[in-house]
CSV table of C-alpha atoms in Angstrom, one decimal:
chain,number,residue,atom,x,y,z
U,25,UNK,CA,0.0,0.0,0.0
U,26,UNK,CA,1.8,3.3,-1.4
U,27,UNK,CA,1.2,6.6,0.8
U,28,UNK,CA,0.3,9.9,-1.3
U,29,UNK,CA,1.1,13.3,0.7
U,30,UNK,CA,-0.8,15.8,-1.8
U,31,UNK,CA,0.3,19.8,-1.5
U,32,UNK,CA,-1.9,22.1,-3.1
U,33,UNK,CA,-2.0,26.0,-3.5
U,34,UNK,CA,-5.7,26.4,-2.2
U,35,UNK,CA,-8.5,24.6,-0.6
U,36,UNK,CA,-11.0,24.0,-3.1
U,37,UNK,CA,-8.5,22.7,-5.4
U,38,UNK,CA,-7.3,20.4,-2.3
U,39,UNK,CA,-10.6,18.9,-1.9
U,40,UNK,CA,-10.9,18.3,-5.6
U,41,UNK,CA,-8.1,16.3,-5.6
U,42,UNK,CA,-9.1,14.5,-2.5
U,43,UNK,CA,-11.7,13.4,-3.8
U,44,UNK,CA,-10.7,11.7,-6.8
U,45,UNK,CA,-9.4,9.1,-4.5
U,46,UNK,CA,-12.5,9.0,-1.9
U,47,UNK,CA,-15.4,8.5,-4.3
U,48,UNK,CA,-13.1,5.1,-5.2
U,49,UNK,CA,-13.0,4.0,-1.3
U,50,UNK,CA,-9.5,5.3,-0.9
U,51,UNK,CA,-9.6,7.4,2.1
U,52,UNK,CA,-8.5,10.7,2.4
U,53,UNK,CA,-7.6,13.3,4.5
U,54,UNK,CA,-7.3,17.2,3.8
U,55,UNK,CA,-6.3,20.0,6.2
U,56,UNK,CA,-4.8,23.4,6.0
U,57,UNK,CA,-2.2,23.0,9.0
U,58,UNK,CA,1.4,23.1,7.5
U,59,UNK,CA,2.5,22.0,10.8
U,60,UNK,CA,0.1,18.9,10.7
U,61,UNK,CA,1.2,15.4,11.9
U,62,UNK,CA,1.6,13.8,8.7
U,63,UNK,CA,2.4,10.4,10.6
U,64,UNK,CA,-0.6,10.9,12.0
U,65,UNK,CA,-2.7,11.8,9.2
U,66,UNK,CA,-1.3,8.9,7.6
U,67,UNK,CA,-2.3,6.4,10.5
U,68,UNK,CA,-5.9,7.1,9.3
U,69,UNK,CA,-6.2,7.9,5.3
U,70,UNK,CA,-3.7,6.6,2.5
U,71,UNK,CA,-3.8,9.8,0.8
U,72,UNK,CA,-3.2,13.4,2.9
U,73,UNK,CA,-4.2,16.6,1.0
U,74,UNK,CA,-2.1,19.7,2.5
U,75,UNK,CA,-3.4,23.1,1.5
U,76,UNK,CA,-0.2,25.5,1.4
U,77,UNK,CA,-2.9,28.4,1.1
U,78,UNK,CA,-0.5,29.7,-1.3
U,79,UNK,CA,-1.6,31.2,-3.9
U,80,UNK,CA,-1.6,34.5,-3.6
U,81,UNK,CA,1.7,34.6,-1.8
U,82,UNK,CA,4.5,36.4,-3.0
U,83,UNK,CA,6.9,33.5,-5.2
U,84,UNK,CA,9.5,32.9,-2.2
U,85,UNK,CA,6.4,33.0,0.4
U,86,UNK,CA,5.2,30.4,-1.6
U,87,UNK,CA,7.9,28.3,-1.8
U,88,UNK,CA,8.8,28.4,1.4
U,89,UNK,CA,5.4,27.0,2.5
U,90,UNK,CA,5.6,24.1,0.3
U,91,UNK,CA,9.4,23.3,1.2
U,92,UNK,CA,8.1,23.3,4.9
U,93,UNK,CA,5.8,20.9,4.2
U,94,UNK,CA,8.3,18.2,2.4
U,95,UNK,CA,10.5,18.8,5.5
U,96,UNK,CA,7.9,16.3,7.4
U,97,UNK,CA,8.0,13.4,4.4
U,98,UNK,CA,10.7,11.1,5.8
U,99,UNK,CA,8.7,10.7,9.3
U,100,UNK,CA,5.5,10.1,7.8
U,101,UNK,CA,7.1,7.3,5.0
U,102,UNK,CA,5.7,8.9,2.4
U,103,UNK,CA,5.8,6.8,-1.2
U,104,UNK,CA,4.9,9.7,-3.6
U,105,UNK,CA,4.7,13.6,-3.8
U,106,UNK,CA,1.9,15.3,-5.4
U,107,UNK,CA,2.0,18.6,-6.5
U,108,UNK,CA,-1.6,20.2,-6.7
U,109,UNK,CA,-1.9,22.8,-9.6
U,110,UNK,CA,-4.3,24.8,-11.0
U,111,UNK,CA,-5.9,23.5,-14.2
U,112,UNK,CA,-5.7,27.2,-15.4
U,113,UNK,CA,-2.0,27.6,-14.1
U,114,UNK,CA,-2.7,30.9,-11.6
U,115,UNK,CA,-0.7,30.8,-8.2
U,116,UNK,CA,3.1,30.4,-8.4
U,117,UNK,CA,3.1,27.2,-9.8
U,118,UNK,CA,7.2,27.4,-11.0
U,119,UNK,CA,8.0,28.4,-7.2
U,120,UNK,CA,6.2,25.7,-5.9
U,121,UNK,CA,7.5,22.7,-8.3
U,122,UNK,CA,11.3,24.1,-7.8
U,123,UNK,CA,10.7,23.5,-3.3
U,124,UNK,CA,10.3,20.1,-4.4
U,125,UNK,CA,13.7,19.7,-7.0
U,126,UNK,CA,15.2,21.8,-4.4
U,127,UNK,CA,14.8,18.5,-1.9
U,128,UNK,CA,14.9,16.3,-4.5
U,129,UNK,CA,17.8,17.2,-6.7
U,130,UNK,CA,18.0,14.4,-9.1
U,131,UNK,CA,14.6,13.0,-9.3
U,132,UNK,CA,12.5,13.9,-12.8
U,133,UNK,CA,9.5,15.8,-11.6
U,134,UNK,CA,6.0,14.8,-14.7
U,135,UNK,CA,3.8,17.4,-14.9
U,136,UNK,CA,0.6,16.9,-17.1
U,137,UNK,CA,-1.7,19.8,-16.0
U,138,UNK,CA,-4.4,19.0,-18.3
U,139,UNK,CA,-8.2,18.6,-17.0
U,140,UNK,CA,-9.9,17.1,-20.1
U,141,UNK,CA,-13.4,16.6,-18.5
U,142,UNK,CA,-13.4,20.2,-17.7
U,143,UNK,CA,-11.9,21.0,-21.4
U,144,UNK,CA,-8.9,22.1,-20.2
U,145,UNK,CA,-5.8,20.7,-22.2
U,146,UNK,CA,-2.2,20.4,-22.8
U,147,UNK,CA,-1.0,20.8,-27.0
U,148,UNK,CA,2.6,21.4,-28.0
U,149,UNK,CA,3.5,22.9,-24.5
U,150,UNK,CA,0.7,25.2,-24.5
U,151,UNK,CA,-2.9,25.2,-21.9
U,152,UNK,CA,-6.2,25.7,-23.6
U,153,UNK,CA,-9.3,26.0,-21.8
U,154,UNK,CA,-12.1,25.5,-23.8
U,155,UNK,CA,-9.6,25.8,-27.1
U,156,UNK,CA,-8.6,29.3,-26.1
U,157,UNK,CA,-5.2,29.4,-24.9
U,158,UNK,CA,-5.1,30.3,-21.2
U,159,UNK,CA,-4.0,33.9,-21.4
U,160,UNK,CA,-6.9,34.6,-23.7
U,161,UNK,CA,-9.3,33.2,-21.6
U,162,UNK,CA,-11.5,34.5,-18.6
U,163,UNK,CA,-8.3,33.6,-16.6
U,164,UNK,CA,-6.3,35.6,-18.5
U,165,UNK,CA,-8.2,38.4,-16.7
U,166,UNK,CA,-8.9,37.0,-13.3
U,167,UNK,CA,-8.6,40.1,-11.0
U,168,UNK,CA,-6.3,38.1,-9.1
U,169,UNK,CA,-4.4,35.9,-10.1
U,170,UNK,CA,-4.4,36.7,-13.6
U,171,UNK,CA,-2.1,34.3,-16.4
U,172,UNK,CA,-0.1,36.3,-18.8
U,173,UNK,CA,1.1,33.6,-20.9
U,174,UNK,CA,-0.3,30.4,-22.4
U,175,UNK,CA,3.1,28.6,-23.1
U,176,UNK,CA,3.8,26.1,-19.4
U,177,UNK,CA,7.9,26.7,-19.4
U,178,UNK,CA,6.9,30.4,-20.0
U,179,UNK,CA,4.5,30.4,-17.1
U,180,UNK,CA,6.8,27.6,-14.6
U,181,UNK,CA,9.7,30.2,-15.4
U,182,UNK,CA,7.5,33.8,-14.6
U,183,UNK,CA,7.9,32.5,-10.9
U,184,UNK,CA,11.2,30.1,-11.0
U,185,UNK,CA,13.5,31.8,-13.5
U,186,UNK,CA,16.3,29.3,-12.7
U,187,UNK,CA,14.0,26.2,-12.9
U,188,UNK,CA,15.0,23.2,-15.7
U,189,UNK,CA,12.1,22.3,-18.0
U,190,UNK,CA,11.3,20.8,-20.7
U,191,UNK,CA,8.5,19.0,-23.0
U,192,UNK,CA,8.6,15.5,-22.6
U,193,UNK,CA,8.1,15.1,-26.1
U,194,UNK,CA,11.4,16.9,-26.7
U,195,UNK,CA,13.4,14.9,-24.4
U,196,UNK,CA,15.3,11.8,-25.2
U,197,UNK,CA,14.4,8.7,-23.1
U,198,UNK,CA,16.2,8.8,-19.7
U,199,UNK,CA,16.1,10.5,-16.1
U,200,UNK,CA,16.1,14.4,-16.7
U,201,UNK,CA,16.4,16.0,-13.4
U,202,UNK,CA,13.8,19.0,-13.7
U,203,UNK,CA,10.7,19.6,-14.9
U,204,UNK,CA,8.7,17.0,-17.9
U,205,UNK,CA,6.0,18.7,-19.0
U,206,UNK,CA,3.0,16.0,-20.9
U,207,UNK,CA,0.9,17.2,-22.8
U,208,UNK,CA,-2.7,15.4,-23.3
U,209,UNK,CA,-5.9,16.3,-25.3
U,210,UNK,CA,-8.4,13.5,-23.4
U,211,UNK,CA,-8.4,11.1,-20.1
U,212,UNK,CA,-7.1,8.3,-22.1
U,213,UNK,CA,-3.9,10.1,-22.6
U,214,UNK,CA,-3.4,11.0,-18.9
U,215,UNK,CA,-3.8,7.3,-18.4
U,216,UNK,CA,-1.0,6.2,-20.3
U,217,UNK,CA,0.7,8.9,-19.3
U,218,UNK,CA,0.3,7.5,-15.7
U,219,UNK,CA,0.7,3.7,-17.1
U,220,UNK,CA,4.2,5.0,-18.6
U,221,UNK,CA,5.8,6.6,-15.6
U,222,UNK,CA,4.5,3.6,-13.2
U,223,UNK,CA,5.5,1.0,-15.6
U,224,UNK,CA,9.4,0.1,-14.1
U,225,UNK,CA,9.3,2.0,-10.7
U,226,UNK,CA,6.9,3.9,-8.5
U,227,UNK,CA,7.6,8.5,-9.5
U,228,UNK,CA,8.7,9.6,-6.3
U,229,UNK,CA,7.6,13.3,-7.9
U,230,UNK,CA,4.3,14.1,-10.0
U,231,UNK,CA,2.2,17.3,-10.4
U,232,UNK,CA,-1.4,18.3,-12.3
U,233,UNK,CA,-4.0,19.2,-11.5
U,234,UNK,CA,-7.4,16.8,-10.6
U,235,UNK,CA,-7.2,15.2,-14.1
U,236,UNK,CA,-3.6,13.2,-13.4
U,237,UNK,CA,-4.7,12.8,-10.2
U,238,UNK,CA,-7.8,10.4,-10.9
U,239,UNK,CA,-5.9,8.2,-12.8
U,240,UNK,CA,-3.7,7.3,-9.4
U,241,UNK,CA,-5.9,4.8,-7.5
U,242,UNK,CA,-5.2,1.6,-9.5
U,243,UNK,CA,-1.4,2.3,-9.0
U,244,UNK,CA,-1.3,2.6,-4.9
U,245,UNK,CA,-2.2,-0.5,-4.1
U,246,UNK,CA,-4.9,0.1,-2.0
U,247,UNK,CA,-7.0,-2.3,-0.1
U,248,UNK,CA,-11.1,-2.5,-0.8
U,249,UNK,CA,-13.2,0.3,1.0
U,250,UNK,CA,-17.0,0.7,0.8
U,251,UNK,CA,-17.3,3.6,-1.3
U,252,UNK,CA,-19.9,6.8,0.6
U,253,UNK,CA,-23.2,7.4,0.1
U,254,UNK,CA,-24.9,10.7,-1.2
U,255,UNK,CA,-26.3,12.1,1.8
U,256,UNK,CA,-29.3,14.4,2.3
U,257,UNK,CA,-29.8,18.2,3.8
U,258,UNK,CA,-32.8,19.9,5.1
U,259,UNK,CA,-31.1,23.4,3.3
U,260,UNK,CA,-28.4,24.0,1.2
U,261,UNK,CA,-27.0,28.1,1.6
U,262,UNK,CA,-24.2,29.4,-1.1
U,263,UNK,CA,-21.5,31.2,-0.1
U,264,UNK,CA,-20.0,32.9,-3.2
U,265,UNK,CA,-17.0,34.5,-2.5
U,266,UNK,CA,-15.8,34.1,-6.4
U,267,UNK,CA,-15.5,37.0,-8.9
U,268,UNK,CA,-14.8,34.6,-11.7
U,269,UNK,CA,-17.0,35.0,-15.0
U,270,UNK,CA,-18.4,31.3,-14.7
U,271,UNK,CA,-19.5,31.6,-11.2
U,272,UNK,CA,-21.4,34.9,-12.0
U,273,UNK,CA,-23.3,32.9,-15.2
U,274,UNK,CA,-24.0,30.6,-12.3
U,275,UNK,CA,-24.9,32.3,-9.2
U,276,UNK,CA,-27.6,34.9,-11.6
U,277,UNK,CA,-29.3,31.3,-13.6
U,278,UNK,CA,-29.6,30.0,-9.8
U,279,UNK,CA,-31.2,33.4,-9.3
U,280,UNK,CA,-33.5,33.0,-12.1
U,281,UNK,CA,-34.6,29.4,-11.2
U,282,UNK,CA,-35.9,30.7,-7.9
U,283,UNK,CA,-33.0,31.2,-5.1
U,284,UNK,CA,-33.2,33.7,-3.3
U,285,UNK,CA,-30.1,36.0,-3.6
U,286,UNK,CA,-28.0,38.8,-1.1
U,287,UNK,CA,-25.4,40.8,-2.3
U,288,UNK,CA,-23.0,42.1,0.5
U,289,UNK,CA,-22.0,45.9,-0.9
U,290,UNK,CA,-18.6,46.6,-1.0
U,291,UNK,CA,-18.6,49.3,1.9
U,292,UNK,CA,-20.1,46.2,4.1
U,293,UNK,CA,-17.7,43.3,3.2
U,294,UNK,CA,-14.7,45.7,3.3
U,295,UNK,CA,-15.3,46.8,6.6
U,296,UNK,CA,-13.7,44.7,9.3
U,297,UNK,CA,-16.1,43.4,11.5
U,298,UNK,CA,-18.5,44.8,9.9
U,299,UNK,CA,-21.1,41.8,11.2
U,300,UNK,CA,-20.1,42.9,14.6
U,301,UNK,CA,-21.6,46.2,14.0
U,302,UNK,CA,-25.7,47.2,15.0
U,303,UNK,CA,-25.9,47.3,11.3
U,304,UNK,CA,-24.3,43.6,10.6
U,305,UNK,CA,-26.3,42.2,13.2
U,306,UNK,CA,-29.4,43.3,11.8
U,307,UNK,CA,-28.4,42.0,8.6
U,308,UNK,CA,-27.2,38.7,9.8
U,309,UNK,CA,-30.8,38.6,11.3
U,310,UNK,CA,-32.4,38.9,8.2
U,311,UNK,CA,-30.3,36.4,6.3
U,312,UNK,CA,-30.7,33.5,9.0
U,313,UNK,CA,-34.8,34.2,8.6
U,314,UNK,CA,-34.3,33.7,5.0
U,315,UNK,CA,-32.4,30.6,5.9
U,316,UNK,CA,-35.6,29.3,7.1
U,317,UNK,CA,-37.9,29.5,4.0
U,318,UNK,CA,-38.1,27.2,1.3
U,319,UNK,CA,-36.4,29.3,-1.3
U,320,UNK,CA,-32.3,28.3,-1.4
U,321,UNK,CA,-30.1,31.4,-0.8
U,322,UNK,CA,-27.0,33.1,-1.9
U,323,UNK,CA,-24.9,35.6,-0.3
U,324,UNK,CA,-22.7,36.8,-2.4
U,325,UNK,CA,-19.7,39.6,-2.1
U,326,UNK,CA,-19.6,39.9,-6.3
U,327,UNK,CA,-20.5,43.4,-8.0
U,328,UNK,CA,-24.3,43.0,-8.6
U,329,UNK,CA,-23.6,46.3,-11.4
U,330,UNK,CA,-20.1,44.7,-12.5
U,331,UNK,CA,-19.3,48.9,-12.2
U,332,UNK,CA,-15.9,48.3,-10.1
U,333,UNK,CA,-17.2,50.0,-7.1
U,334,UNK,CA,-15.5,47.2,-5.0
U,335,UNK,CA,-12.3,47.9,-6.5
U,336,UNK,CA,-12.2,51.4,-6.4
U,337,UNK,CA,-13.5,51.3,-2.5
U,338,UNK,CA,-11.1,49.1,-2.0
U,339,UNK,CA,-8.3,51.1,-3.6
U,340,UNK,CA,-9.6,54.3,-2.0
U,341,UNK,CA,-9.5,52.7,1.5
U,342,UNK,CA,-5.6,51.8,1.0
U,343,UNK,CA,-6.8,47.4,0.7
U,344,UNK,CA,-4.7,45.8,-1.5
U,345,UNK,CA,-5.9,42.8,-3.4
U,346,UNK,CA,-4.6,40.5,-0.8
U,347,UNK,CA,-6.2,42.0,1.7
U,348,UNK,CA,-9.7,42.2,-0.1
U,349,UNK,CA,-9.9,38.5,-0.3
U,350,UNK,CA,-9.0,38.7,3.3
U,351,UNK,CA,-12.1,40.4,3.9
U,352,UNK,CA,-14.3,38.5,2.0
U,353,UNK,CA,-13.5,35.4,3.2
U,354,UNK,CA,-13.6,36.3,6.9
U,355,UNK,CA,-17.2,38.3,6.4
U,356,UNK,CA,-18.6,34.7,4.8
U,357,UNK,CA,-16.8,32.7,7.4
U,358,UNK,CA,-18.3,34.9,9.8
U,359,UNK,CA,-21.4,34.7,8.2
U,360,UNK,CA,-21.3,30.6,8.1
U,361,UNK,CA,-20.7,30.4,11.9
U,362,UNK,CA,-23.3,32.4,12.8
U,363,UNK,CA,-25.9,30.5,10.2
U,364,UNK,CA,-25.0,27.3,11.9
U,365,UNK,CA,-25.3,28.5,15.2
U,366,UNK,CA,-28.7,29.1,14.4
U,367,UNK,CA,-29.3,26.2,12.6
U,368,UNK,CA,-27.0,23.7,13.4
U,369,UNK,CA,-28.2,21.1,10.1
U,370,UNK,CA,-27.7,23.8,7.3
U,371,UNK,CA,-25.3,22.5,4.7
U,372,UNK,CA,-23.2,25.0,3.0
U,373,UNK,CA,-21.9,25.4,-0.6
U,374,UNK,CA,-19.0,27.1,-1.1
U,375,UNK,CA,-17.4,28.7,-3.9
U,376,UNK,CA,-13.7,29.8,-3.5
U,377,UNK,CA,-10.9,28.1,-2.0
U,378,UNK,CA,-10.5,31.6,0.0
U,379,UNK,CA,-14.2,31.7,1.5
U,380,UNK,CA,-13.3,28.1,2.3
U,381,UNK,CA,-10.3,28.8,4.3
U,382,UNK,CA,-12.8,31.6,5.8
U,383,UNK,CA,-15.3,29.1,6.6
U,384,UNK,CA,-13.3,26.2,8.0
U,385,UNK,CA,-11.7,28.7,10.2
U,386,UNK,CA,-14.4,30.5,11.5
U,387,UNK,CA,-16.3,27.0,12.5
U,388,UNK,CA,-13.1,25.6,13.9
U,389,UNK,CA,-12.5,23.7,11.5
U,390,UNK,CA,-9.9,20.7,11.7
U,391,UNK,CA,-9.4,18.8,8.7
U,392,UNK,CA,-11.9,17.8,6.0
U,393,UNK,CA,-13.1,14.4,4.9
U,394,UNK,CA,-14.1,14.2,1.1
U,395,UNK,CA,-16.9,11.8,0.1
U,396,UNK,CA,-18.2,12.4,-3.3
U,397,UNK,CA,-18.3,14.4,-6.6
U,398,UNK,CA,-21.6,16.2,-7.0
U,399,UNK,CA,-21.0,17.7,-10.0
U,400,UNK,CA,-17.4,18.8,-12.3
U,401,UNK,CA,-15.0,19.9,-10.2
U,402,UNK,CA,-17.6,20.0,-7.2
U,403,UNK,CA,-17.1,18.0,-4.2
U,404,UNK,CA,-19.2,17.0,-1.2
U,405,UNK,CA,-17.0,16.8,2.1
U,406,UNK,CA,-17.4,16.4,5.8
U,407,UNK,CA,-15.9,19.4,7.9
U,408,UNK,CA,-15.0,17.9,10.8
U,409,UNK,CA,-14.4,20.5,14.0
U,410,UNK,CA,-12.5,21.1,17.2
U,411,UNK,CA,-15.6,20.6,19.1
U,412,UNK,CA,-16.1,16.8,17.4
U,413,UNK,CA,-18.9,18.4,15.3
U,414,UNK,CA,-18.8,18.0,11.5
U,415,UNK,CA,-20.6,20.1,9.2
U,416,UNK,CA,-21.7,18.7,5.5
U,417,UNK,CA,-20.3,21.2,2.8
U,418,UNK,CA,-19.9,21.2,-1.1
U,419,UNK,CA,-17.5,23.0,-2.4
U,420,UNK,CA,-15.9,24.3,-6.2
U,421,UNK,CA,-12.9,26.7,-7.5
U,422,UNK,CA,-14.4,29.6,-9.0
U,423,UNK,CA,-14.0,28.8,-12.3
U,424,UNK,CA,-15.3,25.7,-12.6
U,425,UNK,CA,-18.6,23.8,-12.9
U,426,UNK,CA,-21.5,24.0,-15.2
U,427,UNK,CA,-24.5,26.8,-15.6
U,428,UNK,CA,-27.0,24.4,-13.3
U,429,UNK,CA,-24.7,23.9,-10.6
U,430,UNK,CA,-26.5,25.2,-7.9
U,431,UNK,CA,-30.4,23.8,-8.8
U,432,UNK,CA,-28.3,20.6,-9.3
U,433,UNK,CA,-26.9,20.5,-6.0
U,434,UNK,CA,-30.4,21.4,-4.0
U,435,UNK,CA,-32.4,18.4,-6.3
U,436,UNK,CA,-29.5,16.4,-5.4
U,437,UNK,CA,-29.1,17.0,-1.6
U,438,UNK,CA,-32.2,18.6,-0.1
U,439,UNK,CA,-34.9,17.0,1.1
């Protein structure tokens, strides 16, 4: 039975990756603690998700965070070393590959970063999603974490200057210490990529994104789990702390089906604390009554207008981008806690590694248990608490998922 210690760059891509594992009876474990007991961890799931929560770290923050992490690997035995990406290459994805050649000096580090369920593929070197290549896609505007180039040596290098790459394709036969980057244009080529690289001796280094990472379970040797149920909710509340384009198509054709949607103004989710004020509380009032009628609802810190006026508050208040998504996700996390307080069976679905992070934390949140794909790139996990509670959650990036989404997920959970 191989071990899998999986590092990833932000929580709902974590979970994704989690899952792919789970929903096949292999059990898995994800936290956010860096300073986890990955021994420990180990004693109870074969695979260990650890969310770096870097991201939107500057590219030494961030690879310092993942080189911490690989400095616990001997203790906790572990076989292979997954590097988590994003399927549209934001974060510091160079930085974070070069921590692990940095500990592992002469091992050849495959990285095949396509998702092909979620159209998002690897041709000559260069990402497409949805046959646009990346920096001429939504992403190549995220107001973020946005991606200036569509060529993956370009992008590895943006963060790693120094960092050894190449296309497999253009590499002779033999151990390359650095970076082998596959390309793939469906799942069947991710699985003989992943036939190819297991075929004489188990990778001590791979990276992708959820795509390779579903094509792992026949190759760790695992022994036979029951695989989870789909369980059921009484109410299902949307946190959308997202700005992407996709999760705006979703959140207003949830709208028109019939949820019931708040917007949080910029002056109100950019002010700390602001639920702490007469006029939070009144509003936090309001929302857990709406919590109570049959109509699903969405709260939601995106620009109604799609005017700016977040940004420009914002940059009038002196909040740089870093600390906006701060914000954000602490008013939703606050927001959660203060839901389930009220009504300790709602179930929450969360857009947004960030308001993740937000959430988790504010609900003391210890490590998270996935179950079960509800939909593309949408997971259904257990948050399991300091207090022994655990709260049922569903969770997506941003970008992902189809138009339906949300009326999927209520006809699917709610009773």
């Amino acid at each position: 039975m191989k071990r899998l210690l999986v590092i990833a760059d932000d929580f709902t891509g974590a979970l994704d990756t989690g899952v792919q594992f789970a929903k096949e009876g292999i059990p898995a474990k994800v936290t956010d603690d860096r300073n986890s007991d990955l021994a420990e961890l180990f004693s109870q799931a074969q695979v260990v998700v650890v969310d770096t929560e870097s991201r939107h770290l500057s590219p030494e923050a961030a690879r310092r965070e993942v080189a911490q992490v690989i400095q616990r690997v001997s203790a906790a035995k572990v076989d292979i070393i997954y590097k988590k990406t994003d399927s549209a290459l934001r974060g510091n994805v160079g930085a974070e590959l070069s921590a692990l050649l940095e500990r592992y000096p002469d091992e050849t580090l495959a990285f095949a970063p396509a998702f092909p369920s979620m159209n998002r593929l690897t041709r000559d070197g260069v990402q497409y999603i949805d046959g646009v290549p990346v920096s001429e896609s939504p992403f190549g505007q995220d107001p973020v974490d946005p991606v200036r180039a569509s060529y993956i040596p370009e992008i590895l290098r943006s963060t790693a200057p120094e960092l050894p790459c190449c296309r497999a394709a253009e590499h002779p036969q033999g151990n390359y210490p650095g970076v082998e980057i596959y390309d793939a244009a469906d799942q069947q080529d991710l699985r003989r990529i992943t036939e190819a690289l297991f075929r004489n001796k188990t990778p001590k280094l791979l990276a992708g994104c959820a795509g390779l990472a579903s094509c792992l379970g026949p190759f760790l040797e695992a022994l036979p789990q029951k695989k989870p149920l789909l369980p059921q909710v009484k109410q299902l509340v949307v946190l959308c702390g997202s700005v992407n384009r996709i999760t705006r198509e979703q959140v207003e054709y949830a709208q028109q089906k019939g949820f019931l949607r708040i917007d949080l103004l910029p002056c109100q989710f950019l002010q700390p604390d602001f639920f702490r004020t007469p006029a939070g509380e009144r509003l936090l009032d309001t929302i857990a009554h709406a919590c109570r009628g049959k109509a699903p609802v969405m709260i939601c810190t995106m620009d109604p207008k799609e005017d700016g006026a977040g940004l420009r508050l914002a940059e009038k208040l002196g909040i740089s981008t870093a600390g906006r998504v701060q914000l954000i996700r602490d008013c939703l996390g606050e927001a959660a806690a203060f839901l389930r307080k009220q009504q300790p069976e709602l179930a929450f679905a969360i857009t947004g590694g960030d308001t993740l992070v937000g959430v988790m934390r504010a609900l003391g949140g210890k490590e998270l248990e996935p179950l079960l794909e509800v939909g593309t790139g949408t997971v259904l996990a257990k948050l399991h608490s300091q207090d022994g509670s655990a709260a049922t959650i569903v969770t997506k990036s941003g970008g992902f998922g189809e138009r339906e989404i949300f009326v999927s997920l209520v006809s699917q959970l709610v009773l």
